[in-house]
Structure formats: structure tokens, C-alpha cells
């Protein structure tokens, strides 16, 4: 508990400092650059569009109820509006899709569309090309990737990115041992208290506009931002961060005027070297 308190104090300090001096670079906490959904009250409700096949539905259910434990947000599963093959995002919500996206190297991808500091839409894609293989076709891997990618769409970053270390007990900790059987028996399939704390920090203020559920944000997103399928690194813009061993990466596509698309990637083991 002492450690958790210290970490949180440090986090608050870093976040405060970041807003004063470095609005775009806040890598030392696990908020993603301060990006968040605009809303006028808490808790706000974020719709998760279900574009999943039956095998994935229970995992979305688990993730939705896990994240809804947060004091500041609730998620609700609604009918999907995307074609799972390209998983185009829909304004003011998150589309969640699975498909056999091919041997492109990535296991899961989360994307957020941002205007200024606000997230306006999101998409999560789960690649069955790898989830059909013996390595990844487990409840633990499905929970980890679903939970982490949906977590990114709230503006959360990873708590830890080292592949082969002890689990922190959160899906925002990347690992090669999602259920914790190899290491310390801590499962990384669900959020932990520190994630809820971080959400409280990210969503501590209220906005005068709304981007979740409906949009009252002024200013339109450039049309090209919705016209890209974002399936390959060539469409993701510039690589802005890579973790130990390159197992997770973040890309940024800048459309100017504060309009950006961020792509969070978990690479599959089998996919390495195909990039
Ligand atoms: Zn705000
Ligand atoms: Zn991630």
C-alpha cells in the first residue's frame, strides 16, 4: 500500500507538471498524453459496439463489467455499426471487432481519434489469425488483449511494458504469461486498483462539451481521418514509442489542427520479423 500511495503521489505530481510545462509528453504516468473523452458529468457512459463473433462475446462482457467498476465511467455493449473486416470507427463510441486480419504481425490493435485533448471515437481489432493458434487461443490471452485494448480507448497507457517480468495483476501490464502461472500467480486479465485510480485522475475535471455518446465538440475532423482502414503500419503514421523488445508500439498519424489518430499495437510472437 505504501508503494501504491507513493506511486500515485508521484503520478499526481507528474500529471500536474505535465499540464503546466509539457502538454504533449506525459510518458511517466499511465495516462496516454492526457487524452480523454469530453463529458459534462461523471460517471459517463461509453458505448462499446459489438462487432464480434460468438466466441469473443463473453470476453467483451467481462471487459465491459470490469471497467465499469470505475467510479468515473460505465461501458455499455450495443449493436455494432462496423464491418469487422475494416472496423471503421463511429463518432462518439468505440467499435470492437474481430476478424482474420492475416499474418500482419499484430495480435490486437486499439485506435483513438483525438481532437485537441479529447477522444472522439475509438476502435479495437482482435486478430483471429493469431487467436486461432494454440499459443493465443486461451481465455487468458483473450482477456488480456480485450481488456488492454479497450482500456487504451479510455486514454490509459500501459503500467508496465517489460515482456518477461513479474505480473502486476493488471491487463495494462504486457506479459507473456497472462494468467500468471509461470511467475507470481498474478493474473493480468483484468484491471487493478491502480487503473481505476488513474481513470479518476484523467477524468477528475468536467468539460463543457461532450464526445462520448453524442458529440457537441466544435470543429470537424478532417474527412480523411475516417477514410483509412489502418490495418498496416504504413497507415498508422510515425512510430512514437516502442517497448522492450518491440512487443508493444504506439503510432501517431497527425492530420494537423490538433487532429490525430493514435494506434496501440500488441505484436504476436509469430508476427515478429514480418514488419
Ligand atoms: Zn476535458
Ligand atoms: Zn497496449
GROMACS .gro file of C-alpha atoms and ligand atoms in nm:
model
  277
    1UNK     CA    1   0.000   0.000   0.000
    2UNK     CA    2   0.290   0.231   0.082
    3UNK     CA    3   0.428   0.171  -0.265
    4UNK     CA    4   0.092   0.228  -0.429
    5UNK     CA    5   0.046   0.555  -0.241
    6UNK     CA    6   0.391   0.673  -0.334
    7UNK     CA    7   0.336   0.581  -0.697
    8UNK     CA    8   0.012   0.772  -0.701
    9UNK     CA    9   0.165   1.081  -0.540
   10UNK     CA   10   0.439   1.075  -0.799
   11UNK     CA   11   0.178   1.033  -1.068
   12UNK     CA   12  -0.022   1.333  -0.947
   13UNK     CA   13   0.296   1.537  -0.935
   14UNK     CA   14   0.395   1.434  -1.286
   15UNK     CA   15   0.048   1.495  -1.425
   16UNK     CA   16   0.036   1.843  -1.268
   17UNK     CA   17   0.379   1.923  -1.401
   18UNK     CA   18   0.290   1.790  -1.743
   19UNK     CA   19  -0.013   2.015  -1.775
   20UNK     CA   20   0.195   2.319  -1.686
   21UNK     CA   21   0.502   2.251  -1.893
   22UNK     CA   22   0.468   1.959  -2.132
   23UNK     CA   23   0.111   1.908  -2.251
   24UNK     CA   24   0.209   1.661  -2.523
   25UNK     CA   25   0.462   1.445  -2.341
   26UNK     CA   26   0.347   1.259  -2.033
   27UNK     CA   27   0.520   0.926  -2.064
   28UNK     CA   28   0.595   0.882  -1.695
   29UNK     CA   29   0.239   0.806  -1.586
   30UNK     CA   30  -0.011   0.570  -1.740
   31UNK     CA   31  -0.246   0.822  -1.886
   32UNK     CA   32  -0.198   0.842  -2.262
   33UNK     CA   33  -0.089   1.204  -2.302
   34UNK     CA   34  -0.392   1.325  -2.108
   35UNK     CA   35  -0.629   1.231  -2.391
   36UNK     CA   36  -0.981   1.168  -2.263
   37UNK     CA   37  -1.346   1.166  -2.363
   38UNK     CA   38  -1.516   1.503  -2.313
   39UNK     CA   39  -1.825   1.485  -2.093
   40UNK     CA   40  -2.019   1.721  -1.870
   41UNK     CA   41  -2.070   1.483  -1.575
   42UNK     CA   42  -1.935   1.167  -1.415
   43UNK     CA   43  -1.984   0.879  -1.437
   44UNK     CA   44  -2.019   0.898  -1.813
   45UNK     CA   45  -2.129   0.609  -2.032
   46UNK     CA   46  -1.924   0.487  -2.324
   47UNK     CA   47  -2.086   0.261  -2.583
   48UNK     CA   48  -1.889  -0.042  -2.697
   49UNK     CA   49  -2.017  -0.155  -3.039
   50UNK     CA   50  -2.024  -0.536  -3.058
   51UNK     CA   51  -1.896  -0.644  -3.400
   52UNK     CA   52  -1.772  -0.973  -3.258
   53UNK     CA   53  -1.832  -1.336  -3.341
   54UNK     CA   54  -1.984  -1.554  -3.068
   55UNK     CA   55  -1.650  -1.681  -2.938
   56UNK     CA   56  -1.546  -1.328  -2.841
   57UNK     CA   57  -1.873  -1.205  -2.687
   58UNK     CA   58  -1.810  -1.336  -2.333
   59UNK     CA   59  -1.474  -1.156  -2.327
   60UNK     CA   60  -1.629  -0.825  -2.421
   61UNK     CA   61  -1.888  -0.886  -2.147
   62UNK     CA   62  -1.613  -0.945  -1.890
   63UNK     CA   63  -1.415  -0.641  -2.001
   64UNK     CA   64  -1.721  -0.417  -2.003
   65UNK     CA   65  -1.818  -0.511  -1.648
   66UNK     CA   66  -1.455  -0.498  -1.527
   67UNK     CA   67  -1.402  -0.142  -1.649
   68UNK     CA   68  -1.746  -0.029  -1.532
   69UNK     CA   69  -1.629  -0.083  -1.172
   70UNK     CA   70  -1.465   0.259  -1.221
   71UNK     CA   71  -1.636   0.549  -1.039
   72UNK     CA   72  -1.598   0.778  -1.339
   73UNK     CA   73  -1.715   0.567  -1.631
   74UNK     CA   74  -1.955   0.295  -1.731
   75UNK     CA   75  -1.942   0.097  -2.051
   76UNK     CA   76  -2.243  -0.049  -2.222
   77UNK     CA   77  -2.241  -0.305  -2.502
   78UNK     CA   78  -2.452  -0.200  -2.801
   79UNK     CA   79  -2.509  -0.337  -3.151
   80UNK     CA   80  -2.204  -0.283  -3.369
   81UNK     CA   81  -2.204  -0.044  -3.662
   82UNK     CA   82  -1.882  -0.154  -3.827
   83UNK     CA   83  -1.785  -0.407  -4.085
   84UNK     CA   84  -1.544  -0.622  -3.879
   85UNK     CA   85  -1.312  -0.650  -4.181
   86UNK     CA   86  -1.210  -0.286  -4.159
   87UNK     CA   87  -1.371  -0.185  -3.827
   88UNK     CA   88  -1.430   0.177  -3.922
   89UNK     CA   89  -1.494   0.385  -3.613
   90UNK     CA   90  -1.825   0.555  -3.535
   91UNK     CA   91  -1.839   0.901  -3.381
   92UNK     CA   92  -1.875   0.921  -3.001
   93UNK     CA   93  -1.826   0.549  -2.930
   94UNK     CA   94  -1.589   0.253  -2.962
   95UNK     CA   95  -1.632  -0.023  -3.219
   96UNK     CA   96  -1.491  -0.362  -3.112
   97UNK     CA   97  -1.416  -0.613  -3.389
   98UNK     CA   98  -1.256  -0.947  -3.456
   99UNK     CA   99  -1.160  -1.096  -3.789
  100UNK     CA  100  -0.885  -1.298  -3.953
  101UNK     CA  101  -0.683  -0.989  -4.040
  102UNK     CA  102  -0.397  -1.204  -4.170
  103UNK     CA  103  -0.032  -1.266  -4.089
  104UNK     CA  104   0.034  -0.895  -4.046
  105UNK     CA  105   0.213  -0.944  -3.716
  106UNK     CA  106  -0.037  -0.785  -3.480
  107UNK     CA  107  -0.243  -0.965  -3.221
  108UNK     CA  108  -0.452  -0.669  -3.118
  109UNK     CA  109  -0.482  -0.303  -3.205
  110UNK     CA  110  -0.657  -0.012  -3.031
  111UNK     CA  111  -0.707   0.319  -3.203
  112UNK     CA  112  -0.822   0.653  -3.072
  113UNK     CA  113  -0.916   0.956  -3.277
  114UNK     CA  114  -0.832   1.277  -3.092
  115UNK     CA  115  -0.927   1.639  -3.149
  116UNK     CA  116  -0.729   1.866  -2.922
  117UNK     CA  117  -0.716   1.680  -2.592
  118UNK     CA  118  -1.040   1.493  -2.646
  119UNK     CA  119  -1.105   1.144  -2.775
  120UNK     CA  120  -1.389   1.150  -3.029
  121UNK     CA  121  -1.408   0.783  -3.131
  122UNK     CA  122  -1.225   0.455  -3.093
  123UNK     CA  123  -1.180   0.111  -3.245
  124UNK     CA  124  -1.044  -0.221  -3.119
  125UNK     CA  125  -0.942  -0.503  -3.352
  126UNK     CA  126  -0.857  -0.858  -3.243
  127UNK     CA  127  -0.671  -1.067  -3.496
  128UNK     CA  128  -0.810  -1.422  -3.518
  129UNK     CA  129  -0.525  -1.523  -3.747
  130UNK     CA  130  -0.324  -1.549  -3.423
  131UNK     CA  131  -0.607  -1.616  -3.178
  132UNK     CA  132  -0.680  -1.936  -3.371
  133UNK     CA  133  -0.332  -2.068  -3.290
  134UNK     CA  134  -0.258  -2.285  -2.986
  135UNK     CA  135  -0.042  -2.014  -2.827
  136UNK     CA  136  -0.311  -1.746  -2.816
  137UNK     CA  137  -0.636  -1.943  -2.820
  138UNK     CA  138  -0.675  -1.931  -2.442
  139UNK     CA  139  -0.916  -1.741  -2.217
  140UNK     CA  140  -0.619  -1.569  -2.050
  141UNK     CA  141  -0.478  -1.426  -2.375
  142UNK     CA  142  -0.825  -1.322  -2.493
  143UNK     CA  143  -0.899  -1.147  -2.164
  144UNK     CA  144  -0.562  -0.969  -2.153
  145UNK     CA  145  -0.580  -0.833  -2.507
  146UNK     CA  146  -0.951  -0.740  -2.496
  147UNK     CA  147  -0.913  -0.567  -2.158
  148UNK     CA  148  -0.594  -0.380  -2.256
  149UNK     CA  149  -0.717  -0.260  -2.596
  150UNK     CA  150  -1.049  -0.138  -2.454
  151UNK     CA  151  -0.850   0.028  -2.172
  152UNK     CA  152  -0.648   0.223  -2.429
  153UNK     CA  153  -0.969   0.369  -2.571
  154UNK     CA  154  -1.032   0.542  -2.234
  155UNK     CA  155  -0.693   0.716  -2.255
  156UNK     CA  156  -0.499   0.464  -2.047
  157UNK     CA  157  -0.143   0.366  -2.124
  158UNK     CA  158   0.045   0.058  -2.003
  159UNK     CA  159   0.156   0.027  -1.640
  160UNK     CA  160   0.447  -0.191  -1.747
  161UNK     CA  161   0.588  -0.298  -2.084
  162UNK     CA  162   0.858  -0.546  -2.000
  163UNK     CA  163   0.760  -0.876  -2.154
  164UNK     CA  164   0.917  -1.134  -1.924
  165UNK     CA  165   0.894  -0.984  -1.573
  166UNK     CA  166   0.658  -1.040  -1.280
  167UNK     CA  167   0.293  -0.958  -1.344
  168UNK     CA  168   0.142  -0.651  -1.179
  169UNK     CA  169  -0.205  -0.806  -1.180
  170UNK     CA  170  -0.347  -0.571  -1.444
  171UNK     CA  171  -0.429  -0.609  -1.812
  172UNK     CA  172  -0.243  -0.281  -1.868
  173UNK     CA  173   0.079  -0.475  -1.795
  174UNK     CA  174   0.204  -0.653  -2.105
  175UNK     CA  175   0.328  -1.005  -2.037
  176UNK     CA  176   0.398  -1.341  -2.197
  177UNK     CA  177   0.216  -1.504  -1.903
  178UNK     CA  178  -0.137  -1.356  -1.892
  179UNK     CA  179  -0.272  -1.590  -1.623
  180UNK     CA  180   0.039  -1.565  -1.407
  181UNK     CA  181   0.111  -1.938  -1.389
  182UNK     CA  182   0.479  -1.900  -1.485
  183UNK     CA  183   0.566  -1.620  -1.245
  184UNK     CA  184   0.389  -1.493  -0.940
  185UNK     CA  185   0.033  -1.630  -0.990
  186UNK     CA  186  -0.099  -1.278  -1.052
  187UNK     CA  187  -0.339  -1.272  -1.345
  188UNK     CA  188  -0.309  -0.985  -1.595
  189UNK     CA  189  -0.658  -1.047  -1.733
  190UNK     CA  190  -0.843  -0.765  -1.558
  191UNK     CA  191  -0.782  -0.405  -1.443
  192UNK     CA  192  -0.639  -0.341  -1.096
  193UNK     CA  193  -0.692  -0.064  -0.840
  194UNK     CA  194  -0.418   0.149  -0.991
  195UNK     CA  195  -0.605   0.159  -1.323
  196UNK     CA  196  -0.920   0.285  -1.151
  197UNK     CA  197  -0.706   0.543  -0.967
  198UNK     CA  198  -0.559   0.659  -1.297
  199UNK     CA  199  -0.907   0.689  -1.451
  200UNK     CA  200  -1.010   0.903  -1.152
  201UNK     CA  201  -0.714   1.133  -1.226
  202UNK     CA  202  -0.778   1.150  -1.602
  203UNK     CA  203  -1.148   1.221  -1.552
  204UNK     CA  204  -1.126   1.444  -1.243
  205UNK     CA  205  -1.231   1.759  -1.434
  206UNK     CA  206  -1.553   1.812  -1.630
  207UNK     CA  207  -1.585   1.958  -1.981
  208UNK     CA  208  -1.837   2.193  -2.138
  209UNK     CA  209  -1.856   1.970  -2.446
  210UNK     CA  210  -1.932   1.601  -2.496
  211UNK     CA  211  -1.764   1.342  -2.717
  212UNK     CA  212  -1.899   1.024  -2.554
  213UNK     CA  213  -2.243   0.905  -2.659
  214UNK     CA  214  -2.307   1.218  -2.864
  215UNK     CA  215  -2.084   1.493  -2.996
  216UNK     CA  216  -2.112   1.858  -2.901
  217UNK     CA  217  -1.749   1.932  -2.978
  218UNK     CA  218  -1.688   2.229  -3.204
  219UNK     CA  219  -1.476   2.177  -3.511
  220UNK     CA  220  -1.492   1.894  -3.757
  221UNK     CA  221  -1.248   1.615  -3.801
  222UNK     CA  222  -1.075   1.616  -4.143
  223UNK     CA  223  -1.269   1.370  -4.367
  224UNK     CA  224  -0.951   1.172  -4.441
  225UNK     CA  225  -0.938   1.069  -4.076
  226UNK     CA  226  -1.231   0.835  -4.137
  227UNK     CA  227  -1.119   0.708  -4.476
  228UNK     CA  228  -0.831   0.492  -4.371
  229UNK     CA  229  -0.853   0.126  -4.277
  230UNK     CA  230  -0.549   0.140  -4.052
  231UNK     CA  231  -0.463  -0.228  -4.099
  232UNK     CA  232  -0.091  -0.196  -4.157
  233UNK     CA  233   0.191   0.006  -4.002
  234UNK     CA  234   0.219   0.200  -4.331
  235UNK     CA  235  -0.124   0.350  -4.249
  236UNK     CA  236  -0.051   0.429  -3.883
  237UNK     CA  237   0.183   0.725  -3.926
  238UNK     CA  238   0.503   0.762  -3.735
  239UNK     CA  239   0.622   0.525  -3.467
  240UNK     CA  240   0.639   0.732  -3.150
  241UNK     CA  241   0.720   0.464  -2.896
  242UNK     CA  242   0.839   0.107  -2.885
  243UNK     CA  243   0.867  -0.101  -2.569
  244UNK     CA  244   1.130  -0.351  -2.465
  245UNK     CA  245   1.181  -0.592  -2.749
  246UNK     CA  246   0.928  -0.409  -2.967
  247UNK     CA  247   0.637  -0.617  -2.838
  248UNK     CA  248   0.413  -0.314  -2.799
  249UNK     CA  249   0.426   0.003  -3.005
  250UNK     CA  250   0.240   0.330  -3.043
  251UNK     CA  251   0.199   0.516  -3.371
  252UNK     CA  252   0.072   0.866  -3.437
  253UNK     CA  253  -0.093   0.992  -3.752
  254UNK     CA  254  -0.115   1.372  -3.746
  255UNK     CA  255  -0.382   1.537  -3.960
  256UNK     CA  256  -0.296   1.888  -3.841
  257UNK     CA  257  -0.505   2.126  -3.633
  258UNK     CA  258  -0.480   1.903  -3.327
  259UNK     CA  259  -0.642   1.609  -3.509
  260UNK     CA  260  -0.456   1.286  -3.453
  261UNK     CA  261  -0.508   0.912  -3.469
  262UNK     CA  262  -0.310   0.702  -3.222
  263UNK     CA  263  -0.261   0.329  -3.275
  264UNK     CA  264  -0.159   0.097  -2.990
  265UNK     CA  265  -0.031  -0.238  -3.110
  266UNK     CA  266   0.042  -0.570  -2.942
  267UNK     CA  267   0.258  -0.774  -3.174
  268UNK     CA  268   0.214  -1.151  -3.189
  269UNK     CA  269   0.523  -1.362  -3.141
  270UNK     CA  270   0.470  -1.534  -3.474
  271UNK     CA  271   0.439  -1.200  -3.647
  272UNK     CA  272   0.775  -1.063  -3.549
  273UNK     CA  273   1.006  -1.013  -3.840
  274UNK     CA  274   0.719  -0.972  -4.084
  275UNK     CA  275   0.718  -0.600  -4.042
  276LIG    ZN1  276  -1.158   1.757  -2.089
  277LIG    ZN1  277  -0.125  -0.182  -2.529
   0.00000   0.00000   0.00000
